XYZ file of C-alpha atoms in Angstrom:
530
model
C 46.905 -25.106 22.367
C 50.464 -23.957 22.934
C 52.470 -21.174 21.346
C 55.980 -19.851 21.881
C 56.507 -16.125 21.375
C 60.019 -14.774 20.998
C 61.497 -11.347 20.352
C 62.762 -8.456 22.370
C 65.823 -6.534 23.318
C 64.039 -3.234 22.719
C 60.471 -2.062 23.046
C 60.032 -2.087 19.270
C 60.362 -5.879 19.230
C 58.751 -6.566 22.600
C 55.533 -4.537 22.509
C 54.044 -6.134 19.374
C 54.732 -9.536 20.907
C 52.929 -8.520 24.106
C 50.021 -7.122 22.085
C 49.539 -10.426 20.264
C 49.915 -12.455 23.479
C 47.278 -10.379 25.255
C 44.910 -10.704 22.293
C 45.368 -14.474 22.145
C 44.596 -14.799 25.845
C 41.535 -12.578 25.612
C 40.234 -14.625 22.690
C 40.816 -18.007 24.335
C 41.987 -18.361 27.906
C 43.063 -21.970 27.277
C 45.958 -20.920 25.046
C 49.296 -21.604 26.764
C 51.870 -18.934 25.951
C 55.581 -19.094 26.698
C 57.843 -16.118 26.049
C 61.479 -16.848 25.244
C 63.986 -14.024 25.225
C 67.372 -12.827 26.391
C 68.569 -12.486 29.936
C 69.891 -9.030 29.053
C 66.792 -7.622 27.341
C 63.959 -5.568 28.782
C 61.639 -8.530 28.218
C 63.063 -10.238 31.290
C 61.113 -7.819 33.509
C 58.340 -6.612 31.210
C 56.924 -10.030 30.271
C 56.353 -11.322 33.855
C 54.851 -7.944 34.752
C 52.369 -8.445 31.904
C 51.327 -11.802 33.382
C 53.013 -14.204 30.941
C 55.485 -17.024 31.511
C 59.041 -16.201 30.522
C 62.111 -18.327 29.820
C 65.488 -16.620 29.357
C 68.304 -17.749 27.077
C 71.945 -16.795 27.528
C 72.499 -15.166 24.140
C 74.270 -12.023 23.009
C 73.942 -10.038 19.797
C 76.498 -10.096 17.003
C 78.617 -6.934 16.766
C 78.431 -4.934 13.551
C 82.177 -5.187 13.014
C 83.911 -8.576 12.966
C 86.332 -9.342 15.760
C 86.631 -11.275 18.986
C 83.100 -10.236 19.865
C 81.832 -12.134 16.830
C 83.479 -15.344 18.057
C 81.914 -14.984 21.503
C 78.512 -14.236 19.918
C 78.768 -17.314 17.671
C 79.547 -19.604 20.600
C 76.696 -18.087 22.598
C 74.348 -18.502 19.622
C 75.178 -22.193 19.189
C 74.551 -22.861 22.861
C 71.294 -20.924 22.735
C 70.072 -23.021 19.785
C 70.732 -26.221 21.735
C 68.927 -24.877 24.796
C 66.017 -23.666 22.668
C 65.616 -27.057 20.995
C 65.407 -28.732 24.380
C 62.890 -26.144 25.544
C 60.706 -26.595 22.445
C 60.695 -30.380 22.790
C 59.591 -30.018 26.407
C 56.912 -27.393 25.844
C 55.785 -28.815 22.444
C 54.155 -25.733 20.892
C 52.032 -25.869 17.737
C 53.593 -22.660 16.358
C 56.410 -20.208 17.104
C 55.735 -16.489 16.673
C 58.730 -14.156 16.364
C 58.918 -10.368 16.281
C 62.645 -10.214 15.568
C 65.681 -9.047 17.471
C 68.848 -10.963 18.260
C 67.116 -12.806 21.110
C 64.700 -14.486 18.691
C 67.220 -15.910 16.210
C 68.165 -18.986 18.237
C 64.520 -19.858 18.909
C 63.588 -19.547 15.226
C 66.455 -21.806 14.132
C 65.548 -24.330 16.832
C 61.899 -24.326 15.719
C 62.956 -24.918 12.112
C 65.178 -27.831 13.135
C 62.307 -29.253 15.202
C 59.899 -28.804 12.254
C 57.596 -26.403 14.124
C 55.728 -23.806 12.002
C 57.154 -20.283 12.262
C 55.294 -16.988 11.817
C 57.247 -13.726 11.706
C 56.217 -10.102 12.184
C 58.407 -7.256 10.897
C 57.768 -3.793 12.305
C 60.037 -1.548 10.225
C 60.204 -0.317 6.661
C 63.741 -1.767 6.530
C 63.700 -5.287 8.035
C 66.340 -6.345 10.502
C 68.920 -8.979 9.646
C 67.331 -11.553 11.964
C 63.948 -11.448 10.245
C 65.484 -11.374 6.773
C 67.360 -14.592 7.464
C 64.486 -16.183 9.374
C 62.038 -15.457 6.551
C 63.519 -18.395 4.613
C 62.323 -20.743 7.370
C 58.929 -19.127 8.059
C 55.478 -20.128 6.867
C 54.231 -16.514 6.936
C 55.880 -13.096 7.293
C 53.624 -10.212 8.295
C 54.792 -6.716 7.354
C 53.910 -3.264 8.640
C 55.176 -1.344 5.580
C 54.651 -2.320 1.957
C 58.130 -1.064 1.079
C 59.699 -3.817 3.184
C 58.785 -6.448 0.567
C 61.854 -5.805 -1.542
C 64.208 -6.874 1.255
C 62.917 -10.461 1.414
C 64.190 -13.170 -0.935
C 60.802 -14.913 -0.985
C 57.568 -13.031 -1.594
C 54.715 -15.542 -1.691
C 54.452 -15.846 2.079
C 54.516 -12.085 2.753
C 51.390 -10.454 4.235
C 50.794 -6.720 4.681
C 49.205 -6.552 8.118
C 50.499 -3.578 10.102
C 51.931 -3.427 13.579
C 49.901 -4.978 16.414
C 49.095 -2.442 19.127
C 48.563 -2.947 22.812
C 44.977 -2.572 23.957
C 45.924 0.166 26.389
C 47.109 2.359 23.504
C 43.585 2.622 22.145
C 41.926 2.626 25.577
C 43.435 5.870 26.863
C 41.216 8.344 28.677
C 41.799 12.096 28.573
C 40.044 12.691 31.863
C 42.096 10.005 33.569
C 45.263 11.472 32.048
C 44.445 14.927 33.379
C 44.245 13.510 36.880
C 47.248 11.208 36.537
C 49.623 13.757 35.013
C 48.138 16.709 36.956
C 47.409 18.644 33.786
C 45.134 21.599 33.143
C 42.265 20.830 30.800
C 42.298 24.228 29.087
C 46.005 24.071 28.125
C 47.628 22.634 25.019
C 49.661 19.515 25.849
C 52.947 18.579 24.185
C 54.028 14.977 24.764
C 57.793 14.327 24.478
C 58.897 10.697 24.047
C 62.423 9.417 23.556
C 61.579 5.765 23.018
C 61.679 3.079 25.684
C 65.275 3.996 26.576
C 65.059 7.778 26.243
C 66.804 10.075 23.736
C 69.617 12.351 24.903
C 69.485 14.764 21.953
C 65.733 15.262 22.347
C 66.141 15.837 26.077
C 68.824 18.456 25.372
C 66.644 20.221 22.817
C 63.673 20.250 25.201
C 65.818 21.823 27.911
C 66.844 24.508 25.435
C 63.271 25.111 24.273
C 61.477 25.238 27.630
C 62.776 28.693 28.680
C 61.458 30.099 25.384
C 57.927 29.042 26.373
C 57.987 31.065 29.590
C 55.576 33.594 28.106
C 53.070 30.918 27.079
C 50.905 29.941 30.058
C 48.595 27.982 27.733
C 51.154 25.213 27.024
C 52.172 22.260 29.217
C 54.587 19.371 28.687
C 54.593 15.664 29.519
C 58.173 14.378 29.161
C 59.561 10.837 29.133
C 63.322 11.131 29.641
C 64.683 7.620 30.097
C 66.983 6.714 32.988
C 70.187 8.587 32.159
C 68.866 12.141 31.824
C 65.967 12.022 34.258
C 67.511 13.779 37.248
C 69.060 16.577 35.196
C 65.884 17.211 33.194
C 63.877 17.215 36.408
C 66.148 19.862 37.963
C 66.019 22.095 34.878
C 62.238 21.850 34.614
C 61.909 23.078 38.189
C 63.762 26.252 37.181
C 61.504 27.308 34.270
C 58.042 28.864 34.463
C 56.389 26.237 32.315
C 54.162 23.464 33.599
C 55.875 20.085 33.106
C 55.363 16.469 34.170
C 58.577 14.411 33.964
C 59.031 10.636 34.280
C 61.690 8.103 33.355
C 59.156 5.927 31.547
C 55.429 6.313 30.911
C 53.841 2.891 31.280
C 50.249 3.987 30.617
C 51.092 5.511 27.250
C 47.466 5.329 26.082
C 46.472 7.984 28.606
C 49.461 10.096 27.568
C 48.332 9.917 23.946
C 44.778 10.820 24.948
C 45.993 13.997 26.629
C 48.353 15.141 23.858
C 47.739 17.743 21.183
C 51.216 17.311 19.662
C 53.926 14.662 20.080
C 57.693 15.117 19.827
C 59.442 11.759 19.474
C 61.742 9.369 17.655
C 60.407 7.494 14.658
C 60.528 3.859 15.692
C 58.007 1.738 13.843
C 55.847 0.976 16.883
C 55.736 4.603 17.981
C 54.599 5.697 14.516
C 51.943 2.969 14.376
C 50.578 4.151 17.716
C 50.563 7.794 16.600
C 48.668 6.918 13.432
C 46.130 4.740 15.238
C 45.487 7.554 17.723
C 45.384 10.246 15.052
C 48.132 12.382 16.575
C 50.135 15.087 14.778
C 53.829 14.780 15.505
C 57.312 16.225 15.188
C 59.643 13.356 14.332
C 63.383 13.298 15.072
C 64.754 9.985 13.741
C 67.557 8.245 15.604
C 70.578 8.838 13.336
C 72.365 5.571 14.161
C 69.474 3.198 13.498
C 70.298 0.153 11.378
C 70.106 1.005 7.656
C 68.748 4.414 8.709
C 65.322 2.807 8.989
C 63.956 5.440 11.379
C 64.499 8.150 8.789
C 62.708 6.037 6.171
C 59.847 5.434 8.621
C 59.548 9.164 9.344
C 59.650 10.134 5.676
C 56.480 8.152 5.018
C 54.541 10.135 7.628
C 56.106 13.427 6.581
C 55.290 12.884 2.917
C 51.778 11.848 3.917
C 51.214 15.148 5.719
C 50.996 13.572 9.173
C 54.262 14.812 10.701
C 57.066 17.360 10.607
C 60.532 15.865 10.118
C 63.672 17.265 11.784
C 67.112 15.705 11.345
C 68.848 14.936 14.622
C 71.997 16.800 13.521
C 69.949 19.990 13.018
C 68.024 19.726 16.275
C 68.402 22.671 18.654
C 66.259 24.169 21.362
C 65.495 27.183 19.169
C 64.424 25.048 16.192
C 62.271 22.796 18.378
C 60.618 25.837 19.965
C 59.828 27.378 16.565
C 58.443 24.120 15.191
C 56.194 23.514 18.198
C 54.962 27.111 18.090
C 54.146 26.952 14.375
C 52.233 23.682 14.762
C 50.187 24.728 17.781
C 49.390 28.138 16.295
C 47.693 26.611 13.232
C 44.647 24.617 14.355
C 43.710 23.742 10.806
C 47.143 22.311 10.156
C 46.959 20.223 13.324
C 43.630 18.809 12.253
C 44.914 17.958 8.781
C 47.942 16.219 10.256
C 45.691 14.239 12.594
C 43.390 13.122 9.774
C 46.353 12.177 7.585
C 47.768 10.103 10.434
C 44.479 8.227 10.752
C 44.470 7.479 7.044
C 47.812 5.710 7.396
C 46.811 3.589 10.381
C 46.114 -0.156 10.459
C 44.280 -0.617 13.756
C 43.124 -4.142 12.906
C 46.673 -5.555 12.695
C 46.434 -7.365 16.036
C 43.245 -9.196 15.065
C 44.767 -10.215 11.717
C 47.801 -11.693 13.428
C 45.645 -13.543 15.944
C 43.649 -15.057 13.076
C 46.867 -16.051 11.304
C 48.252 -17.771 14.408
C 44.876 -19.355 15.169
C 45.125 -21.380 11.971
C 47.985 -23.335 13.554
C 46.204 -23.863 16.892
C 43.693 -26.732 16.868
C 40.371 -25.773 18.405
C 41.156 -22.066 18.441
C 38.255 -19.840 17.427
C 39.617 -16.748 15.674
C 38.101 -13.300 16.270
C 35.416 -12.080 13.929
C 36.391 -9.667 11.180
C 34.815 -6.391 12.236
C 35.556 -2.760 11.530
C 38.231 -1.697 14.031
C 37.893 1.391 16.211
C 39.797 4.476 15.218
C 41.150 7.544 16.900
C 40.675 8.546 20.478
C 37.506 9.539 22.277
C 37.184 12.711 24.343
C 39.453 14.724 22.063
C 39.136 18.458 22.497
C 38.174 20.281 19.314
C 37.627 17.141 17.244
C 34.093 16.238 18.183
C 32.804 13.507 20.472
C 31.117 10.173 20.174
C 32.817 6.994 18.997
C 36.137 8.720 18.417
C 37.808 10.834 15.824
C 37.890 9.127 12.473
C 35.387 6.423 13.388
C 34.035 4.291 10.535
C 31.202 6.132 8.847
C 32.531 9.549 9.892
C 31.221 12.144 7.467
C 34.102 14.578 7.780
C 36.276 15.039 4.689
C 38.926 12.406 4.228
C 37.795 10.171 7.096
C 35.886 6.914 6.925
C 35.679 6.514 3.167
C 38.596 4.088 2.883
C 38.035 2.041 6.021
C 36.002 -1.107 6.549
C 32.487 -0.053 7.375
C 33.136 3.549 6.326
C 30.914 5.542 4.029
C 31.875 5.579 0.358
C 30.839 9.071 -0.683
C 31.997 8.776 -4.268
C 28.711 7.198 -5.280
C 28.231 4.335 -7.721
C 30.111 4.457 -10.986
C 27.690 3.483 -13.750
C 30.594 2.125 -15.795
C 32.244 0.209 -12.958
C 30.430 -3.050 -13.771
C 29.816 -2.277 -17.426
C 31.293 -5.022 -19.620
C 31.813 -2.403 -22.329
C 34.527 -0.760 -20.233
C 35.229 2.947 -19.927
C 35.156 3.649 -23.682
C 31.998 3.776 -25.855
C 32.026 0.982 -28.349
C 30.429 0.391 -31.703
C 29.050 -2.907 -32.949
C 31.542 -5.706 -33.236
C 33.316 -6.161 -36.526
C 30.948 -7.556 -39.119
C 27.805 -6.720 -37.095
C 24.942 -5.009 -38.907
C 23.640 -2.022 -36.911
C 20.001 -1.356 -36.155
C 18.202 -0.135 -39.267
C 19.665 -2.800 -41.491
C 22.241 -0.691 -43.291
C 25.982 -0.942 -42.987
C 27.579 2.518 -42.772
C 29.518 3.543 -45.798
C 33.276 3.709 -45.761
C 36.319 1.634 -46.332
C 36.178 -2.101 -45.526
C 38.074 -1.882 -42.265
C 36.225 -0.764 -39.170
C 36.004 -0.012 -35.483
C 34.899 -2.803 -33.243
C 35.860 -2.438 -29.645
C 38.779 -0.080 -28.964
C 41.928 -1.350 -30.664
C 39.940 -3.959 -32.625
C 40.828 -4.515 -36.235
C 39.254 -5.792 -39.412
C 35.685 -6.638 -40.234
C 32.961 -4.754 -42.093
C 33.274 -1.002 -41.806
C 31.997 1.030 -38.899
C 33.051 4.560 -38.128
C 35.434 5.143 -35.235
C 34.868 7.562 -32.371
C 33.635 11.136 -32.755
C 37.173 12.398 -33.380
C 37.983 9.869 -36.085
C 38.415 10.911 -39.677
C 36.625 9.717 -42.762
C 37.243 6.565 -44.677
C 37.432 3.209 -43.010
C 37.291 3.182 -39.227
C 40.572 2.884 -37.343
C 41.602 0.454 -34.684
C 41.122 3.071 -31.887
C 38.389 5.642 -31.206
C 40.758 8.394 -32.395
C 42.388 6.329 -35.103
C 43.151 7.513 -38.545
C 41.040 6.219 -41.379
C 42.331 4.809 -44.630
C 42.908 1.315 -45.734
C 40.609 -0.345 -43.230
C 43.307 -2.328 -41.459
C 42.594 -0.676 -38.137
C 46.121 0.603 -37.851
C 47.275 3.172 -35.325
C 47.307 6.749 -36.443
C 47.252 10.324 -35.316
C 44.003 11.831 -34.007
C 43.909 14.320 -36.848
C 42.464 13.800 -40.315
C 42.983 10.946 -42.702
C 42.161 9.859 -46.155
C 38.712 9.323 -47.519
C 36.367 11.656 -45.675
C 38.058 14.690 -44.202
C 38.210 15.951 -40.636
C 34.835 16.091 -38.884
C 35.994 17.612 -35.622
C 34.954 21.126 -36.613
C 31.246 20.303 -36.631
C 31.344 17.830 -33.764
C 30.150 20.126 -30.978
C 27.234 21.483 -32.953
C 26.150 18.019 -34.020
C 26.462 16.704 -30.487
C 23.820 19.195 -29.386
C 21.446 17.576 -31.850
C 22.129 14.153 -30.378
C 24.144 12.600 -33.177
C 27.481 12.841 -34.879
C 27.542 12.052 -38.617
C 29.703 9.116 -39.516
C 31.758 8.774 -42.654
C 29.580 7.827 -45.555
C 26.602 9.815 -44.258
C 25.076 7.541 -41.600
C 24.360 8.864 -38.118
C 26.008 7.577 -34.954
C 24.344 8.338 -31.630
C 26.277 9.319 -28.530
C 24.686 6.707 -26.232
C 26.163 3.440 -25.024
C 27.125 1.074 -27.826
C 26.999 3.298 -30.901
C 23.972 2.576 -33.072
C 22.916 4.024 -36.382
C 19.696 5.979 -36.407
C 16.738 3.945 -37.429
C 15.828 4.274 -41.017
C 19.223 3.671 -42.554
C 21.368 6.441 -43.917
C 20.873 10.056 -42.965
């Protein structure tokens, strides 16, 4: 059982690939996994550190504007395809799994030329160019956002799965985080993330906001700065009277999530999937130069769902960030609602679904069982204890009722499996009701809603006299069951005035004098006419 996994360049493409690789190994240790990526991407160091074999290709990305760089990228791409074909023939995988990025394009084309099945995974609401083009060669394309469907030329092979998450994201421990980050348990914790490479504008805003928190000894910050701004942020944090913990990169992000009460971050697809799975309220500042502005579109979905506060990068200042953090932390009810809304939007079983999809191409691979996935984070202050906030079967409002294994508190709908549908119906056209007498009226009649023709039967309680109409509120008349206004018609007058009083007696008189009960399929009272 062999599989090639490709994708990288940034953490958004690399981390879902690592999550699937780890899950495949944990399910079956005999699976041979080979990562293929770029020599210039972060995968060159991250994949070997995760314990997987890695093979680098000399490939560069295409520039957005045509020029000499495009010629160099095309030559590099052609060479990378040739190298990838040789690599695939040597390794002989059963399937190639790609998470996108420029590093994966050559491998996908090589797999298609070698007639190896291809499975793609798209993380964003706006797919990248590589995955859009590769989707024409793929057997399956797994999406994280339903709105991404419209960007693909083919739709039959699309699957809405979600973003696969690393096991450590859901395995974070608050107590371990308190020791690791040297935090105080009784303080509110704000986690600041700038993505895998940091975010300069967020770092600048944090430096402007920290002095404004000097009078708040109940707040502490965990800050991931990236490489470029680390030293300067570290020096500034030493000058303010606010407790901070600063690092270039937080590798054990699950513990950081477990310690956080509020997160300030970019809106990359993987970051948002992790926030939702952990049930974390957030302040989102989308990267303004993202391709097709996809980070803004990602953030809008959480903001509109009540799980996050959205701030445009061009409007971001230290003062605005301070006010937004203060307003969120001051309203505990709002924080809880944001956390619950985030959980509602999560897809924590995405990794298992992808493993099952890939397992279909691996002979002898036993896929994981379909079970209700875990939700939320244990040990959360103020949100209860036990299996974790938002666990399946949770009885709190809005949690558990839409998840596998959760409690459906709406109760059974007596009409859900009723073949009669949601509307009361009379006897079918031409049917003689109980009692042996056909109600009087014009020849046309009401069968099921919108039925036409047949021997007369009075329409619904709001119908007028004469022949029954084609709808419960149809207008009477010539018996053809035609559409009409709810109000009166020819032949019998408007009966709505006495309807309420007659309903209390258990029957509503039909046109022609017969009685129609209010129960189930409408039946005339026994004994014929009233």
